[in-house]
Short mmCIF file of C-alpha atoms and ligand atoms in Angstrom, two decimals:
data_model
loop_
_atom_site.label_atom_id
_atom_site.label_comp_id
_atom_site.label_asym_id
_atom_site.label_seq_id
_atom_site.Cartn_x
_atom_site.Cartn_y
_atom_site.Cartn_z
CA UNK A 1 -37.87 132.44 -0.71
CA UNK A 2 -40.40 131.72 -3.42
CA UNK A 3 -40.23 134.57 -6.50
CA UNK A 4 -43.56 135.96 -7.18
CA UNK A 5 -44.81 135.52 -10.65
CA UNK A 6 -45.32 138.91 -12.28
CA UNK A 7 -45.34 137.86 -16.01
CA UNK A 8 -47.92 136.21 -17.87
CA UNK A 9 -46.77 134.86 -21.37
CA UNK A 10 -49.91 134.45 -24.23
CA UNK A 11 -48.52 132.45 -27.59
CA UNK A 12 -50.85 134.18 -29.66
CA UNK A 13 -48.91 133.39 -33.63
CA UNK A 14 -51.04 130.35 -34.49
CA UNK A 15 -52.59 130.50 -37.83
CA UNK A 16 -56.39 129.81 -36.47
CA UNK A 17 -57.02 126.59 -39.33
CA UNK A 18 -59.45 125.05 -37.28
CA UNK A 19 -61.73 129.05 -37.90
CA UNK A 20 -60.97 129.44 -41.96
CA UNK A 21 -62.66 131.55 -42.92
CA UNK A 22 -63.24 133.75 -39.86
CA UNK A 23 -59.50 134.10 -38.92
CA UNK A 24 -58.25 134.33 -42.72
CA UNK A 25 -57.57 138.36 -42.16
CA UNK A 26 -58.62 138.14 -38.56
CA UNK A 27 -56.12 136.68 -35.34
CA UNK A 28 -58.52 133.50 -33.80
CA UNK A 29 -57.53 135.54 -30.39
CA UNK A 30 -59.86 138.08 -31.15
CA UNK A 31 -63.10 135.85 -31.83
CA UNK A 32 -65.84 137.51 -29.93
CA UNK A 33 -67.97 135.13 -27.08
CA UNK A 34 -69.92 137.14 -26.69
CA UNK A 35 -68.49 141.09 -26.62
CA UNK A 36 -64.86 140.31 -25.52
CA UNK A 37 -62.47 138.62 -27.89
CA UNK A 38 -60.94 135.30 -26.40
CA UNK A 39 -57.54 136.68 -25.64
CA UNK A 40 -59.18 139.40 -23.10
CA UNK A 41 -61.02 136.24 -21.08
CA UNK A 42 -57.19 135.03 -20.60
CA UNK A 43 -55.83 138.59 -19.80
CA UNK A 44 -58.46 139.41 -17.41
CA UNK A 45 -57.47 135.98 -15.51
CA UNK A 46 -53.70 137.15 -15.18
CA UNK A 47 -55.42 140.65 -14.11
CA UNK A 48 -57.32 138.80 -11.35
CA UNK A 49 -54.69 136.63 -10.56
CA UNK A 50 -52.46 139.70 -9.71
CA UNK A 51 -50.42 138.92 -12.16
CA UNK A 52 -49.35 142.40 -14.15
CA UNK A 53 -47.56 141.81 -16.93
CA UNK A 54 -48.78 140.40 -20.33
CA UNK A 55 -46.68 139.05 -23.14
CA UNK A 56 -47.96 138.08 -26.25
CA UNK A 57 -46.30 136.24 -28.84
CA UNK A 58 -47.79 137.51 -31.81
CA UNK A 59 -47.39 136.47 -35.46
CA UNK A 60 -48.22 138.01 -38.95
CA UNK A 61 -50.98 139.85 -38.86
CA UNK A 62 -52.23 139.77 -35.61
CA UNK A 63 -51.75 143.19 -35.34
CA UNK A 64 -55.87 143.92 -34.68
CA UNK A 65 -54.08 142.22 -30.93
CA UNK A 66 -52.28 145.36 -30.20
CA UNK A 67 -54.49 147.83 -31.23
CA UNK A 68 -57.39 146.16 -28.98
CA UNK A 69 -54.47 146.39 -25.81
CA UNK A 70 -54.38 149.54 -27.09
CA UNK A 71 -55.63 153.17 -26.85
CA UNK A 72 -57.99 154.12 -29.69
CA UNK A 73 -58.17 158.01 -29.29
CA UNK A 74 -60.69 158.30 -32.36
CA UNK A 75 -62.84 156.22 -30.68
CA UNK A 76 -62.62 157.22 -27.22
CA UNK A 77 -63.52 161.13 -29.07
CA UNK A 78 -66.46 160.18 -30.90
CA UNK A 79 -68.11 158.23 -27.72
CA UNK A 80 -66.87 161.23 -25.19
CA UNK A 81 -68.79 163.58 -28.04
CA UNK A 82 -71.52 161.43 -28.31
CA UNK A 83 -72.14 160.88 -24.60
CA UNK A 84 -72.06 157.29 -24.60
CA UNK A 85 -70.38 157.05 -20.67
CA UNK A 86 -70.19 153.29 -20.45
CA UNK A 87 -69.10 152.14 -23.65
CA UNK A 88 -66.39 154.88 -23.42
CA UNK A 89 -65.99 153.25 -19.94
CA UNK A 90 -65.96 149.92 -21.59
CA UNK A 91 -63.34 150.42 -23.78
CA UNK A 92 -60.68 152.57 -21.29
CA UNK A 93 -61.23 149.73 -19.30
CA UNK A 94 -59.59 147.29 -21.51
CA UNK A 95 -56.36 149.64 -23.06
CA UNK A 96 -56.11 150.75 -19.21
CA UNK A 97 -56.09 147.18 -17.28
CA UNK A 98 -52.97 145.64 -17.43
CA UNK A 99 -49.50 146.35 -19.34
CA UNK A 100 -48.72 144.30 -22.58
CA UNK A 101 -45.61 143.97 -23.97
CA UNK A 102 -45.68 142.26 -27.85
CA UNK A 103 -42.47 139.47 -29.53
CA UNK A 104 -42.88 137.85 -32.49
CA UNK A 105 -42.73 134.50 -33.48
CA UNK A 106 -41.79 134.00 -36.93
CA UNK A 107 -42.79 130.67 -38.03
CA UNK A 108 -44.72 128.92 -36.20
CA UNK A 109 -42.60 126.18 -34.74
CA UNK A 110 -44.88 124.76 -31.60
CA UNK A 111 -45.86 126.38 -28.64
CA UNK A 112 -42.47 125.06 -26.85
CA UNK A 113 -41.27 127.35 -29.56
CA UNK A 114 -43.32 130.41 -28.81
CA UNK A 115 -42.40 130.13 -25.06
CA UNK A 116 -39.20 130.36 -25.99
CA UNK A 117 -40.06 133.33 -27.84
CA UNK A 118 -40.49 135.31 -24.59
CA UNK A 119 -37.14 134.03 -22.52
CA UNK A 120 -35.60 137.28 -23.16
CA UNK A 121 -38.91 139.28 -22.49
CA UNK A 122 -39.36 137.04 -19.14
CA UNK A 123 -35.88 136.81 -18.24
CA UNK A 124 -34.44 134.78 -14.98
CA UNK A 125 -37.45 134.49 -13.20
CA UNK A 126 -40.31 132.55 -12.43
CA UNK A 127 -43.71 133.49 -15.22
CA UNK A 128 -47.02 131.92 -16.34
CA UNK A 129 -48.45 130.66 -19.89
CA UNK A 130 -52.36 131.09 -20.66
CA UNK A 131 -53.56 129.64 -23.69
CA UNK A 132 -56.56 131.55 -24.61
CA UNK A 133 -57.91 128.98 -26.74
CA UNK A 134 -58.94 127.62 -23.27
CA UNK A 135 -61.72 129.48 -21.08
CA UNK A 136 -61.85 128.41 -18.35
CA UNK A 137 -64.82 129.72 -16.29
CA UNK A 138 -64.31 129.53 -12.04
CA UNK A 139 -64.69 131.60 -9.04
CA UNK A 140 -60.99 131.51 -8.23
CA UNK A 141 -59.05 132.14 -11.19
CA UNK A 142 -57.82 128.84 -12.88
CA UNK A 143 -54.27 130.36 -12.65
CA UNK A 144 -54.98 131.76 -8.96
CA UNK A 145 -55.17 128.30 -8.14
CA UNK A 146 -52.03 127.25 -9.66
CA UNK A 147 -50.21 129.83 -8.38
CA UNK A 148 -50.94 128.68 -4.78
CA UNK A 149 -49.86 125.75 -5.55
CA UNK A 150 -46.55 127.37 -6.59
CA UNK A 151 -46.12 130.25 -3.68
CA UNK A 152 -46.49 126.72 -1.63
CA UNK A 153 -43.69 124.36 -3.44
CA UNK A 154 -41.22 126.96 -5.34
CA UNK A 155 -42.48 124.14 -8.36
CA UNK A 156 -43.40 124.32 -11.65
CA UNK A 157 -47.03 123.58 -11.76
CA UNK A 158 -49.17 123.10 -14.51
CA UNK A 159 -53.39 122.81 -14.59
CA UNK A 160 -54.68 118.59 -15.63
CA UNK A 161 -58.33 117.83 -16.44
CA UNK A 162 -59.99 114.17 -16.45
CA UNK A 163 -60.49 114.12 -20.52
CA UNK A 164 -62.96 110.96 -22.10
CA UNK A 165 -60.80 108.67 -23.23
CA UNK A 166 -61.93 109.54 -27.05
CA UNK A 167 -60.22 112.62 -26.92
CA UNK A 168 -57.12 111.94 -24.88
CA UNK A 169 -55.32 112.32 -27.86
CA UNK A 170 -55.59 116.14 -28.30
CA UNK A 171 -53.52 116.62 -25.11
CA UNK A 172 -50.52 116.37 -23.18
CA UNK A 173 -51.18 113.67 -21.10
CA UNK A 174 -49.59 113.35 -17.47
CA UNK A 175 -48.91 110.33 -16.04
CA UNK A 176 -48.25 111.58 -12.05
CA UNK A 177 -49.31 110.00 -8.59
CA UNK A 178 -51.81 112.01 -6.11
CA UNK A 179 -50.62 114.35 -3.47
CA UNK A 180 -51.72 115.00 0.03
CA UNK A 181 -52.31 119.11 -0.04
CA UNK A 182 -54.08 121.40 2.51
CA UNK A 183 -55.64 118.42 3.55
CA UNK A 184 -57.11 116.64 0.43
CA UNK A 185 -55.62 113.84 -1.54
CA UNK A 186 -57.95 114.73 -4.58
CA UNK A 187 -56.66 117.66 -7.12
CA UNK A 188 -52.40 117.57 -6.17
CA UNK A 189 -50.80 115.19 -7.97
CA UNK A 190 -46.74 115.16 -8.96
CA UNK A 191 -46.04 114.30 -12.57
CA UNK A 192 -43.89 111.40 -13.02
CA UNK A 193 -44.18 111.49 -16.93
CA UNK A 194 -45.50 113.44 -19.51
CA UNK A 195 -46.74 112.47 -23.41
CA UNK A 196 -47.77 115.35 -25.97
CA UNK A 197 -50.93 114.04 -27.92
CA UNK A 198 -50.74 110.07 -27.26
CA UNK A 199 -52.59 107.35 -29.18
CA UNK A 200 -55.40 106.55 -26.94
CA UNK A 201 -53.87 103.52 -25.97
CA UNK A 202 -50.57 104.75 -25.36
CA UNK A 203 -52.05 107.49 -23.05
CA UNK A 204 -50.76 106.88 -19.21
CA UNK A 205 -53.67 108.43 -18.16
CA UNK A 206 -56.90 110.38 -18.22
CA UNK A 207 -55.06 113.19 -17.01
CA UNK A 208 -54.80 116.45 -20.10
CA UNK A 209 -52.53 119.60 -18.83
CA UNK A 210 -55.39 122.46 -19.89
CA UNK A 211 -53.65 125.84 -21.16
CA UNK A 212 -52.12 126.92 -17.88
CA UNK A 213 -49.62 126.62 -16.93
CA UNK A 214 -46.47 128.48 -13.97
CA UNK A 215 -43.18 127.57 -14.56
CA UNK A 216 -39.61 128.30 -13.80
CA UNK A 217 -36.92 129.89 -15.70
CA UNK A 218 -35.38 126.72 -16.62
CA UNK A 219 -37.91 125.52 -18.69
CA UNK A 220 -36.52 128.35 -21.70
CA UNK A 221 -32.93 125.51 -21.13
CA UNK A 222 -34.71 122.86 -22.03
CA UNK A 223 -36.95 123.73 -24.72
CA UNK A 224 -33.48 124.59 -25.90
CA UNK A 225 -31.92 121.44 -26.03
CA UNK A 226 -35.17 119.25 -26.86
CA UNK A 227 -35.82 118.36 -30.70
CA UNK A 228 -38.91 118.76 -32.65
CA UNK A 229 -42.01 115.99 -31.61
CA UNK A 230 -45.77 115.64 -32.25
CA UNK A 231 -45.83 117.70 -35.51
CA UNK A 232 -42.26 118.46 -36.23
CA UNK A 233 -42.85 120.92 -33.75
CA UNK A 234 -41.07 122.01 -31.29
CA UNK A 235 -43.52 120.90 -28.24
CA UNK A 236 -43.52 122.60 -24.53
CA UNK A 237 -45.10 119.18 -22.89
CA UNK A 238 -41.46 117.85 -24.56
CA UNK A 239 -39.91 120.91 -22.11
CA UNK A 240 -41.68 119.93 -19.43
CA UNK A 241 -40.56 116.36 -19.76
CA UNK A 242 -36.68 117.66 -19.74
CA UNK A 243 -37.09 119.15 -17.54
CA UNK A 244 -38.67 116.26 -14.80
CA UNK A 245 -35.19 115.04 -14.69
CA UNK A 246 -34.00 117.69 -13.07
CA UNK A 247 -36.89 119.12 -10.68
CA UNK A 248 -40.42 118.00 -9.36
CA UNK A 249 -43.53 119.04 -11.51
CA UNK A 250 -46.81 119.14 -10.46
CA UNK A 251 -50.49 118.81 -11.11
CA UNK A 252 -53.24 120.64 -10.17
CA UNK A 253 -56.76 119.58 -10.93
CA UNK A 254 -58.67 122.93 -11.36
CA UNK A 255 -62.00 123.49 -10.37
CA UNK A 256 -64.03 125.70 -13.16
CA UNK A 257 -65.41 124.37 -16.06
CA UNK A 258 -63.50 124.85 -19.40
CA UNK A 259 -64.65 125.50 -23.09
CA UNK A 260 -62.11 124.28 -25.58
CA UNK A 261 -63.04 127.40 -27.70
CA UNK A 262 -60.75 126.39 -30.02
CA UNK A 263 -62.61 124.13 -31.81
CA UNK A 264 -66.07 124.70 -33.59
CA UNK A 265 -68.75 122.55 -30.52
CA UNK A 266 -67.03 124.26 -27.40
CA UNK A 267 -66.61 127.31 -29.20
CA UNK A 268 -70.61 127.31 -29.28
CA UNK A 269 -70.79 125.69 -25.68
CA UNK A 270 -68.53 128.90 -24.43
CA UNK A 271 -70.58 131.65 -25.89
CA UNK A 272 -74.10 129.76 -25.13
CA UNK A 273 -72.82 129.22 -21.69
CA UNK A 274 -71.44 132.68 -21.39
CA UNK A 275 -73.79 134.34 -22.50
CA UNK A 276 -76.91 133.03 -20.17
CA UNK A 277 -74.44 133.93 -17.11
CA UNK A 278 -75.15 137.22 -18.41
CA UNK A 279 -76.86 139.85 -16.08
CA UNK A 280 -77.52 141.96 -19.51
CA UNK A 281 -78.30 139.09 -21.99
CA UNK A 282 -78.88 135.97 -19.82
CA UNK A 283 -82.56 135.78 -19.24
CA UNK A 284 -83.71 137.11 -22.51
CA UNK A 285 -81.61 134.61 -23.99
CA UNK A 286 -82.49 131.70 -21.52
CA UNK A 287 -85.99 132.35 -22.99
CA UNK A 288 -85.33 132.42 -26.50
CA UNK A 289 -83.41 128.95 -26.09
CA UNK A 290 -86.88 127.47 -24.65
CA UNK A 291 -88.58 128.60 -27.25
CA UNK A 292 -86.57 126.97 -29.67
CA UNK A 293 -87.94 123.60 -28.73
CA UNK A 294 -85.33 121.55 -29.91
C1 G1P B 1 -51.92 122.25 -26.59
C2 G1P B 1 -50.59 121.71 -25.47
C3 G1P B 1 -51.10 120.15 -25.60
C4 G1P B 1 -52.46 121.04 -24.02
C5 G1P B 1 -53.40 121.76 -25.49
C6 G1P B 1 -54.30 122.31 -23.37
O1 G1P B 1 -52.17 121.82 -27.72
O2 G1P B 1 -49.20 121.58 -27.01
O3 G1P B 1 -50.02 119.69 -24.59
O4 G1P B 1 -53.48 119.98 -23.24
O5 G1P B 1 -52.83 123.11 -25.53
O6 G1P B 1 -55.37 123.35 -24.33
P1 G1P B 1 -53.26 122.37 -28.72
O7 G1P B 1 -54.26 122.56 -28.51
O8 G1P B 1 -52.72 124.16 -28.93
O9 G1P B 1 -52.96 121.98 -29.74
#
């Protein structure tokens, strides 16, 4: 029987150099999109996908993340005495949301290394990985879409997206063959090979890995075995390639819109589009944008 995925790992120990100086004293995972920190979007996605336990792999200077998901007695008390009921509910919802555990990654040695740090907290069971830079706006949460595939095949599943050739070398890229699934042939793939950040000319396809993974615990052995790869780091993509020798891995071209909030352009796009979708802000903001007459 397929074991249920109960835990999601959030690597959050990166230095956030692309957002300096904003990230000098603040973790990039806490940058707000409209009024919610990046990482909260991912945590909510996990929760809405049925994953209850969150493991955040943090580094130095990341205590704001822990404070964010913790209870803030002073703030709650203040809001209570000022009768700010709605705000109080919003603040409480964050700390009540989910069970969070933290583990330190002392050195930023790569995504694969970050996932390996979570081994003890994950144990020998399947788990999800969410990269909070990748914001995915979807009717069915992206992780839920992957879990549906995982529950069918009992095998690891990666989120895939077609990206333009000129951008492909920013991603892990797969060589994959389409598999018939749910009466269709257009979303599910069986992975044949994976390469982390290939040169555009060497990319095996235009199918990039996006930051959602459902993994089985064999990945830990693979991550312990492999050598540093692209950028001198232990890469999750390389770990997956190693694991592919012994078991099938699937890829799923998810439904939904993905924003690369780890990039300035992507961050701005996500801010604008998510604000436009908001019931409390959208209408006025749309009017404002139209008035700009760009
Ligand atoms: C990471 C992964 C890469 C993946 C990407 C998705 O790269 O290593 O395989 O395609 O996330 O966002 P990063 O963007 O952290 O360099």
